Structures are given as C-alpha cells and as structure tokens.
mmCIF file of C-alpha atoms in Angstrom:
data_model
loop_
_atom_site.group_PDB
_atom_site.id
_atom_site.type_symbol
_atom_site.label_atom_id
_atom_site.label_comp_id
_atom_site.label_asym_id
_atom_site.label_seq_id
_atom_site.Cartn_x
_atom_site.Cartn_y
_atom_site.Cartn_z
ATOM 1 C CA UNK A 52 -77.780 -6.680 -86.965
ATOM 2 C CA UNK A 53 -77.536 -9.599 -89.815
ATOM 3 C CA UNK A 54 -77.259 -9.531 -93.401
ATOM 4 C CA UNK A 55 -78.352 -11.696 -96.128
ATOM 5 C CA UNK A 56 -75.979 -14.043 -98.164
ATOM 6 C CA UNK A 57 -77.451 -15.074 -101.349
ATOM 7 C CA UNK A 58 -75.506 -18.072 -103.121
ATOM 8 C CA UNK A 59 -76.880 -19.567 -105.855
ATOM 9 C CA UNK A 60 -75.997 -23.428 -106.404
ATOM 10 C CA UNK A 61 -77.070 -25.638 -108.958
ATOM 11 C CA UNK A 62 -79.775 -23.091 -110.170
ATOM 12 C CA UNK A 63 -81.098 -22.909 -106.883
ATOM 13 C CA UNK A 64 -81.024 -20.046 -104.916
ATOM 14 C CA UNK A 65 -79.897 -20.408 -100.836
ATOM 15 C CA UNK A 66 -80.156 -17.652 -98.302
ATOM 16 C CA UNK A 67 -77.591 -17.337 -95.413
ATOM 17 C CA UNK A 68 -78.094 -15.498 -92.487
ATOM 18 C CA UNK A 69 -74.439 -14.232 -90.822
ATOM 19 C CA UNK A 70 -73.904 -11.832 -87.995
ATOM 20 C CA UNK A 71 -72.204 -8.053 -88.400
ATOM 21 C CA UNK A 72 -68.279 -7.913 -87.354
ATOM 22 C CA UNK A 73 -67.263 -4.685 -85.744
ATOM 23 C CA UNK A 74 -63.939 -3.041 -86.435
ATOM 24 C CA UNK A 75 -62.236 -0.770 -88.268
ATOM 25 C CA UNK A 76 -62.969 -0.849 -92.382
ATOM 26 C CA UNK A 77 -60.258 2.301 -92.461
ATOM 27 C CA UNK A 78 -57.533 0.560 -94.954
ATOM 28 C CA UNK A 79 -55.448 3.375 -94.310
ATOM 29 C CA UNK A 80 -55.831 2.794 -90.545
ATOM 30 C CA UNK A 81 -53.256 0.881 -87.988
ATOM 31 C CA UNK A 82 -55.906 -0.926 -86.849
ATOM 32 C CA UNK A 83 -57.576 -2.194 -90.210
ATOM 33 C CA UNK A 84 -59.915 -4.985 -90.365
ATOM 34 C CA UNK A 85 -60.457 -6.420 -93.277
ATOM 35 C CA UNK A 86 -63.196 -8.763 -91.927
ATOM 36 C CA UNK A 87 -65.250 -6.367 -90.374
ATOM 37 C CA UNK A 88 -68.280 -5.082 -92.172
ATOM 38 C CA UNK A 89 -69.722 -2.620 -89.441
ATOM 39 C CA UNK A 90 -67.135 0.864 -88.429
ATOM 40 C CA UNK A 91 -67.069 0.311 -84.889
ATOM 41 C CA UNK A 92 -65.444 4.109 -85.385
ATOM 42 C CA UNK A 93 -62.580 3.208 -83.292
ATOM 43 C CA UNK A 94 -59.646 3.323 -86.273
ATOM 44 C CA UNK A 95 -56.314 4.451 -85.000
ATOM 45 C CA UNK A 96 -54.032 6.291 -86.746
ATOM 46 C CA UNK A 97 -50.338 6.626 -86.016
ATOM 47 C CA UNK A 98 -51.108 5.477 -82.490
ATOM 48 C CA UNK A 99 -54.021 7.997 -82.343
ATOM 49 C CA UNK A 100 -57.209 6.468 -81.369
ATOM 50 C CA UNK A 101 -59.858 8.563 -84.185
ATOM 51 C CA UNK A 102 -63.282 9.026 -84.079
ATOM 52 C CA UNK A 103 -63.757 6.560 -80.931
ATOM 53 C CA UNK A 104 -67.621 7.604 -79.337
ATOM 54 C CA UNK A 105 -67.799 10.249 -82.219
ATOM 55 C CA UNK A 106 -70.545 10.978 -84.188
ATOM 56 C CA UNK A 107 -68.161 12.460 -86.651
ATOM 57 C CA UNK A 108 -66.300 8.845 -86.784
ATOM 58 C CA UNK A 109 -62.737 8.150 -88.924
ATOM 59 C CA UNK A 110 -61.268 11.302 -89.613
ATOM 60 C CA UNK A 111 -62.741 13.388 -86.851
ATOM 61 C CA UNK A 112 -60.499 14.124 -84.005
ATOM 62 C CA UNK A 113 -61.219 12.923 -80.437
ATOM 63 C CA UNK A 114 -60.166 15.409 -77.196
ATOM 64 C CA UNK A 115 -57.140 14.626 -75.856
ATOM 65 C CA UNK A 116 -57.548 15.313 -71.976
ATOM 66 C CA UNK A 117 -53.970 16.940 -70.095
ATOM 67 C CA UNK A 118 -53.343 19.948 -68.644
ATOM 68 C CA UNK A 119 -53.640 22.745 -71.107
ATOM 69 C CA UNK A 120 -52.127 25.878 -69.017
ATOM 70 C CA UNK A 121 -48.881 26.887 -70.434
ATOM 71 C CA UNK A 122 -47.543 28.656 -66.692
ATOM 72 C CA UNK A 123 -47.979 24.804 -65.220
ATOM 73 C CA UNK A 124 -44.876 22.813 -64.611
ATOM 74 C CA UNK A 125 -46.595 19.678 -66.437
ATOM 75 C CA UNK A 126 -48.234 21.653 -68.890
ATOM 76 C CA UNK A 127 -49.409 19.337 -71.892
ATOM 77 C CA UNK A 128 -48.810 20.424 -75.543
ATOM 78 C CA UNK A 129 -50.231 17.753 -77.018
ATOM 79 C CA UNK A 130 -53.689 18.076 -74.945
ATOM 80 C CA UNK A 131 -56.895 19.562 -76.322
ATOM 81 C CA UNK A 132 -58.844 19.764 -73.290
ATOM 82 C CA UNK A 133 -57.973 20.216 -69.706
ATOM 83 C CA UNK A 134 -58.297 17.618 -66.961
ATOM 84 C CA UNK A 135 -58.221 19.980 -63.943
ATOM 85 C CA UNK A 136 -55.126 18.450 -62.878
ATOM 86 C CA UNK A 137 -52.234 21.065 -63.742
ATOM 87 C CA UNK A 138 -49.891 21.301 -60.758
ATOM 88 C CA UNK A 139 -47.958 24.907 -60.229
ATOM 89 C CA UNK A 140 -44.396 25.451 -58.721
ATOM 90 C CA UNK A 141 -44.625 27.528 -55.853
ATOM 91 C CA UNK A 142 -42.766 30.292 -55.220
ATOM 92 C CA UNK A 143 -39.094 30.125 -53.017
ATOM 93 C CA UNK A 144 -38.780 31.808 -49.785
ATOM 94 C CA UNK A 145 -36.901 34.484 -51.311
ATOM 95 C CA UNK A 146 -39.550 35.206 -53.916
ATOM 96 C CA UNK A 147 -42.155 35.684 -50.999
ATOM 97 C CA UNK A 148 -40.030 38.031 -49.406
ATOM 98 C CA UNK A 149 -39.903 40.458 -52.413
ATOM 99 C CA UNK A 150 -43.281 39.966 -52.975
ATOM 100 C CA UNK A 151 -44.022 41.094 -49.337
ATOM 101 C CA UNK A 152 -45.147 44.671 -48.714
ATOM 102 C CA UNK A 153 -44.430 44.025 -45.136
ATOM 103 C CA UNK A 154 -40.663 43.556 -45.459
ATOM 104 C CA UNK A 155 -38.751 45.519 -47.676
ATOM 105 C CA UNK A 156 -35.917 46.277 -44.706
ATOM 106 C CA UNK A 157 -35.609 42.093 -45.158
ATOM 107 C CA UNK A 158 -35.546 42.300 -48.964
ATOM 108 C CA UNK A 159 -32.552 45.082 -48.865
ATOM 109 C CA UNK A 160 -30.811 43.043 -46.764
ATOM 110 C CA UNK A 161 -30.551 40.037 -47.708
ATOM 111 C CA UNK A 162 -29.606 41.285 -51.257
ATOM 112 C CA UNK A 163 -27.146 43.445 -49.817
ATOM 113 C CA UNK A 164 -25.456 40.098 -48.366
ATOM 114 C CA UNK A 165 -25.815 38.383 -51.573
ATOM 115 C CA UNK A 166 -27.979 35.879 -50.212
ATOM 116 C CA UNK A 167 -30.764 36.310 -52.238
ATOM 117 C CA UNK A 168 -29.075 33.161 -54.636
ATOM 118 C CA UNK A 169 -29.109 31.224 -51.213
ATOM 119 C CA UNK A 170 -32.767 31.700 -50.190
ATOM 120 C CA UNK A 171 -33.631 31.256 -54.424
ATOM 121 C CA UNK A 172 -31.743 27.833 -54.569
ATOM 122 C CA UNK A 173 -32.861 24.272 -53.535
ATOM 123 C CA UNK A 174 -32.326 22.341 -50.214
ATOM 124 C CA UNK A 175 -35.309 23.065 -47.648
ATOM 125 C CA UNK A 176 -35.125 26.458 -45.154
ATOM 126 C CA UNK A 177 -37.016 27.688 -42.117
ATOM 127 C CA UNK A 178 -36.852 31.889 -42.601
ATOM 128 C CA UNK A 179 -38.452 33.940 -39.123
ATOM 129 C CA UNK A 180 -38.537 37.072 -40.922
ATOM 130 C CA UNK A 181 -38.795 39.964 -39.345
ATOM 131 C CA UNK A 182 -41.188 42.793 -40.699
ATOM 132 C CA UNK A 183 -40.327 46.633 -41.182
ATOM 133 C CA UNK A 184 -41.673 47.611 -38.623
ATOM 134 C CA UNK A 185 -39.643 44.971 -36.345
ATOM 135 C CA UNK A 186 -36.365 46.760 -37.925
ATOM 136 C CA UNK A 187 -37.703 49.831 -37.038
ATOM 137 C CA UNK A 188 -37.767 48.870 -33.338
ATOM 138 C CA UNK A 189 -33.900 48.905 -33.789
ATOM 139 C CA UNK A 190 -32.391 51.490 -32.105
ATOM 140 C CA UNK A 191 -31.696 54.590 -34.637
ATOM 141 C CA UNK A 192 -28.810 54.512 -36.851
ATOM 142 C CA UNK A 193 -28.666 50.547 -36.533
ATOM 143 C CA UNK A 194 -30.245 49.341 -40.367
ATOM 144 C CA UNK A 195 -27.657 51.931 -41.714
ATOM 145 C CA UNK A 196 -24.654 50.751 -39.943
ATOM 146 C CA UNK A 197 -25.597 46.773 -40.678
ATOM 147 C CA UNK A 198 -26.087 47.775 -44.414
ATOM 148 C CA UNK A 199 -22.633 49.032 -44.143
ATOM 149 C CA UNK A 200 -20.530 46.062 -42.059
ATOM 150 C CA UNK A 201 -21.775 42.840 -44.255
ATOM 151 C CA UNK A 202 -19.900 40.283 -42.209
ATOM 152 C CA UNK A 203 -22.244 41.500 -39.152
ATOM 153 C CA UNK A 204 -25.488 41.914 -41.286
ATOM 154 C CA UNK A 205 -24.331 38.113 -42.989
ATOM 155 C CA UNK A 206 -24.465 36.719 -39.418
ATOM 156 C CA UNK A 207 -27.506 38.528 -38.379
ATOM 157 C CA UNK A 208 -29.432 37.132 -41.437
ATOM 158 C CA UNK A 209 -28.522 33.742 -41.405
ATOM 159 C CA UNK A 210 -29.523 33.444 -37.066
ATOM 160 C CA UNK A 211 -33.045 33.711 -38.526
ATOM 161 C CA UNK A 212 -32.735 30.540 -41.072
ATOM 162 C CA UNK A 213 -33.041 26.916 -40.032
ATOM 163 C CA UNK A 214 -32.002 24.860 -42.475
ATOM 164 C CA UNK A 215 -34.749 22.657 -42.603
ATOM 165 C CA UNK A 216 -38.502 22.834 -43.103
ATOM 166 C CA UNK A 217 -39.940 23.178 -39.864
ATOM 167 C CA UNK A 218 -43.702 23.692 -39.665
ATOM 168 C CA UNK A 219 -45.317 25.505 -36.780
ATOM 169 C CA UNK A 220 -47.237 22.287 -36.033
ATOM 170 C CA UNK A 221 -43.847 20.380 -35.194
ATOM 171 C CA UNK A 222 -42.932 23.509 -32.449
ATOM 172 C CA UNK A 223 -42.760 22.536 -28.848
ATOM 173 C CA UNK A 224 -42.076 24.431 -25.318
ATOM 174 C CA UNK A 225 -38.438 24.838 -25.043
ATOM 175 C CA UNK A 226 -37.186 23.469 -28.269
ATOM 176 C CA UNK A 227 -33.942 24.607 -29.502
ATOM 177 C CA UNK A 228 -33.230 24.842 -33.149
ATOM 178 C CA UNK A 229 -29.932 25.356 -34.676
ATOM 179 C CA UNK A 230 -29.624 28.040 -36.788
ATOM 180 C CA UNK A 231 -27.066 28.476 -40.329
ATOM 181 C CA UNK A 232 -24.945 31.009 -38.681
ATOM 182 C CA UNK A 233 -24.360 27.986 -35.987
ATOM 183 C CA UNK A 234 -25.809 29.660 -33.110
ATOM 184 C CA UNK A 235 -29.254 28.436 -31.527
ATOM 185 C CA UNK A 236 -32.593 29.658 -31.389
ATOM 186 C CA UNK A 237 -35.082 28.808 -28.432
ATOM 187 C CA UNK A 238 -39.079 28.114 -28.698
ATOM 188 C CA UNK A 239 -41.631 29.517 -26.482
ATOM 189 C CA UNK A 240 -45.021 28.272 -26.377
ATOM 190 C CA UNK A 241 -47.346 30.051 -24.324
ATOM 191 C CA UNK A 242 -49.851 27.568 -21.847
ATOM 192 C CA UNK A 243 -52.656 29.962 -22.385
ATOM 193 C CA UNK A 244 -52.790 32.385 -24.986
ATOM 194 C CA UNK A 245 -51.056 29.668 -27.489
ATOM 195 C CA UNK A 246 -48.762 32.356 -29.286
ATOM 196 C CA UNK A 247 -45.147 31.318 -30.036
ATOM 197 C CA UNK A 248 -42.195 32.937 -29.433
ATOM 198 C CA UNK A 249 -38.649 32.388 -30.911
ATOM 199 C CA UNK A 250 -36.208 33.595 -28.853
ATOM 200 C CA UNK A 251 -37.577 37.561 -28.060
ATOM 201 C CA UNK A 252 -39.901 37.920 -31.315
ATOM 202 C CA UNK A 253 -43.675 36.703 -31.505
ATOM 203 C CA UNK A 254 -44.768 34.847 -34.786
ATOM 204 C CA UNK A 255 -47.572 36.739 -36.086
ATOM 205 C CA UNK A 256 -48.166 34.510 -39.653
ATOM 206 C CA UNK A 257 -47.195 30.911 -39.780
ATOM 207 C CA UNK A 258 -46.623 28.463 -42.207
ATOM 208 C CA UNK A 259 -46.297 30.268 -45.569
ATOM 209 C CA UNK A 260 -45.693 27.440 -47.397
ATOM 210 C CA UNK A 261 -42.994 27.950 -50.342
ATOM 211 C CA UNK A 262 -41.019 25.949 -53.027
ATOM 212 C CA UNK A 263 -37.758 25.444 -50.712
ATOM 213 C CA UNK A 264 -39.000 26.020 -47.381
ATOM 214 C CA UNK A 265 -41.249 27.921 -44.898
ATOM 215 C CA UNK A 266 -41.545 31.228 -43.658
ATOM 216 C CA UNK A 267 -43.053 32.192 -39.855
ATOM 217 C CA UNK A 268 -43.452 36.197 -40.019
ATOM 218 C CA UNK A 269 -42.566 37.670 -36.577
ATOM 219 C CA UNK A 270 -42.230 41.128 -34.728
ATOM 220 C CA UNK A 271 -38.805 41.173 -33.827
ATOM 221 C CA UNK A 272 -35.616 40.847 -35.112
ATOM 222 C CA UNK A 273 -33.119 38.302 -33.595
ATOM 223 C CA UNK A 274 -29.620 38.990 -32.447
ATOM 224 C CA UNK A 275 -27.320 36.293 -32.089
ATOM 225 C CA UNK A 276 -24.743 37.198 -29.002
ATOM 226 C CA UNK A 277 -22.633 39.805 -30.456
ATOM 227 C CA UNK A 278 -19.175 40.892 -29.626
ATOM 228 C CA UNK A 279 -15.966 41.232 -30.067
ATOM 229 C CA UNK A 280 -14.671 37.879 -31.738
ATOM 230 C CA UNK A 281 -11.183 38.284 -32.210
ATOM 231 C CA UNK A 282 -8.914 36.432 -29.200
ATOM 232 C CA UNK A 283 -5.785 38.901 -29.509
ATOM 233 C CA UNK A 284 -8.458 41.704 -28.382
ATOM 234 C CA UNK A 285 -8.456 43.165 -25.322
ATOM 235 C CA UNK A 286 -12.711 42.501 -24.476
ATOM 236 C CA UNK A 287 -12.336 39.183 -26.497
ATOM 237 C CA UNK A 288 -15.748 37.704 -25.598
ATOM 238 C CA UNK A 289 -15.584 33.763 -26.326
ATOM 239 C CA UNK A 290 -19.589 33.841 -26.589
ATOM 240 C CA UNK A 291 -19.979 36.101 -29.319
ATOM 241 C CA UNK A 292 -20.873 34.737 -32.883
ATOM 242 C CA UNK A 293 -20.627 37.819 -34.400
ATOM 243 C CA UNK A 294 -18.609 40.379 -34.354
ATOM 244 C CA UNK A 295 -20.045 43.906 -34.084
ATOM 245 C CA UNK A 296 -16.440 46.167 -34.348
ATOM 246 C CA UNK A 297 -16.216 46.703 -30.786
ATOM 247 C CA UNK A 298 -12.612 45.187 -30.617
ATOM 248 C CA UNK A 299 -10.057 47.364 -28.734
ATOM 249 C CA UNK A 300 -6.414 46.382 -28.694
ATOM 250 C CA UNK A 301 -3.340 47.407 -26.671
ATOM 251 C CA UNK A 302 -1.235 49.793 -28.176
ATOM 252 C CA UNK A 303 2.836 50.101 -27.698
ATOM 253 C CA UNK A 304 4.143 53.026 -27.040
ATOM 254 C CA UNK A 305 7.571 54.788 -28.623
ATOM 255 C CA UNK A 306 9.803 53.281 -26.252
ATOM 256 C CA UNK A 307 7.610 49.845 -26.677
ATOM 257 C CA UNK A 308 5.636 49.380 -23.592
ATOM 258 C CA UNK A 309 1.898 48.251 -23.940
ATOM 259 C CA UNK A 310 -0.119 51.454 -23.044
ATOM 260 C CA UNK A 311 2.876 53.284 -21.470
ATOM 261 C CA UNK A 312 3.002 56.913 -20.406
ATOM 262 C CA UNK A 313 4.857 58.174 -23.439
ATOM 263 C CA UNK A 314 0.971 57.337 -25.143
ATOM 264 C CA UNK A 315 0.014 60.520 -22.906
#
C-alpha cells in the first residue's frame, strides 16, 4: 500500500509516491510510533501485547494461554485460556492408604503408631501393605493385642517400609532390602509364573505410584523375628528385633535365692 504526497512548489504541483510504515499509532501505547501511518495492531500496554492478530485491534484483549485449573500446583491466575499443560501433585503414600477400601486394618494402624505424619512427609518410601484380609489371616486376638502394645505394632509397621523408592521393575531373585525398623526383607521372583514374593507375602498390585514413594499391595503381613529383646531375661533371644512381651525373669526368693524353694 502507498499514498500520495502532494507538495506544491513554485506554483507547481509535484506528486510523491512513499510506502506505508507499520507500527503502533497508539500514543498512549509503550510501543508508540510516531512514524508509522498503518496500526500493525500490535500496541503494548504496560508490557501487555494488545490487539496482536485481532480483529478487534488496540484496546481489545488478546488470550493469555497458562494453566487455568485452580486444584493444579502451577495453576495460572493471570491466564485466560488453558494450554493443556497443568501438572497435579499426587497424592503421598499415606493418602492412598486412607483412600483404600482394601486396607482399613493398615489405616488404624499406622495412625495408632502416629506414623501417619511419617508416611505424609517428604523423603521417598517403599510401603508392602498388607490388605484386610491379610490381617485377618492373623491368628485371632492378634490386631487387638498389636493395637494395644505400640512399641511391637511400631516395629511391625515400619518392617514393611523401605526407605527408598523401589519400583517393581528394579526387583530381582534374591534381593535383600533393608527395611526402617533395620531388619531385612528378601525378594522372590518366581522362574515361571513371574509373581513376586517379599519375604512370605505375594504382591498382588504394583507400582502405585505416589507423591513420596511407592506402594506394592500384598497378601500377607510381614513379621520381623520377634522375641524377647531384653539381655537380663531369662529367653533373651539376640535375633529378635522386636519385642513381643514374652520376657520371663528370675525371681529371688525371701531368703534371696534365684527361684528357691521358699517360691513354693
């Protein structure tokens, strides 16, 4: 596009033929030109680009791509149209647990031991959690009296947390993985069905990907060796991790002999 230039010299009149310049003719704009005599309707306005591609042109508002979902951990407030990239926090190993249907026995317990906080919090954790119905393999009477001794249930709990991510991919034959209660825990692969075994339980869902961790469902719940842990006792068992209150210790008698006959 060209436009005309009439000058007028000496009574005669010229024409002059000069090309359009493109730019902003917004004075009000950041970008003002005050050469250009064609909107190029790309004016921008407190660092806003306005009217860029629009029909609408200066003054009309252009989309401002982000994500737009308020539940997304890089939600955008300033965007007016999403770009399909919102990301999402997922949930920790402890809020898959609750959520569960499948483990409820779990749930109880590990609030009962306070280690709810634990399984909420960062750092990176395996959990092999057992299902209800894997506590209710347990002979009767045993989910009652771990409720009630919290050092044993503690113990119990924390032999089925690595504290690490370990995906079900990275598993091999006869790998031994050490456990947050200290004590270890032993992979079996089977040659030719495939399933996986740690220690005595089966993992029936693997790789439930959460915020701090993983979690490998199994049928079973695994004891680390129990016993009686404390040295002065008279079945002291060196092995034991945890102690399950079977201590026994010798008892004096009135004239001060260890089990003497005046006990009878």
């Amino acid at each position: 596009m060209k436009y005309l230039l009439l000058l007028v010299v000496a009574g005669v009149t010229l024409f002059s033929c000069k090309p359009d310049i493109k730019g902003c003719t917004d004075p009000k704009a950041d970008n003002y030109d005050a050469y250009a005599t064609v909107e190029d309707s790309a004016c921008v306005y407190d660092g806003v680009l306005i009217g860029s591609g629009d029909p609408g042109g200066p003054g009309s508002v252009v989309d401002i791509p982000g994500c737009t979902d308020t539940s997304a951990s890089n939600y955008d407030s300033t965007a007016t149209i999403n770009n399909g990239l919102c990301t999402y926090q997922l949930p920790t190993v402890y809020d898959i647990v609750v959520s569960s249907v499948d483990h409820t026995t779990l749930e109880i317990a590990i609030d009962t031991c306070s280690l709810d906080g634990v399984l909420s919090g960062p750092g990176t954790f395996t959990l092999f959690a057992p299902t209800d119905a894997a506590f209710n393999l347990l002979p009767s009477g045993t989910i009652a009296a771990l409720l009630s001794d919290l050092p044993q249930l503690t113990g119990i709990l924390t032999h089925h947390v690595l504290g690490d991510t370990v995906m079900s991919n990275t598993l091999f034959n006869g790998q031994v993985a050490q456990t947050l209660l200290g004590s270890n825990l032993t992979v079996t692969i089977d040659s030719v069905s495939g399933s996986v075994h740690i220690d005595n339980a089966m993992v029936t869902v693997a790789d439930i990907i959460c915020d701090n961790g993983v979690i490998h469902v199994i049928d079973a719940v695994l004891l680390p060796p129990l016993g009686c842990t404390d040295s002065l006792a008279l079945n002291y068992d060196p092995l034991a991790l945890v102690d399950n209150g079977s201590c026994t210790f010798p008892i004096t008698d009135c004239n001060g002999i260890v089990n003497g006959t005046s006990l009878t």
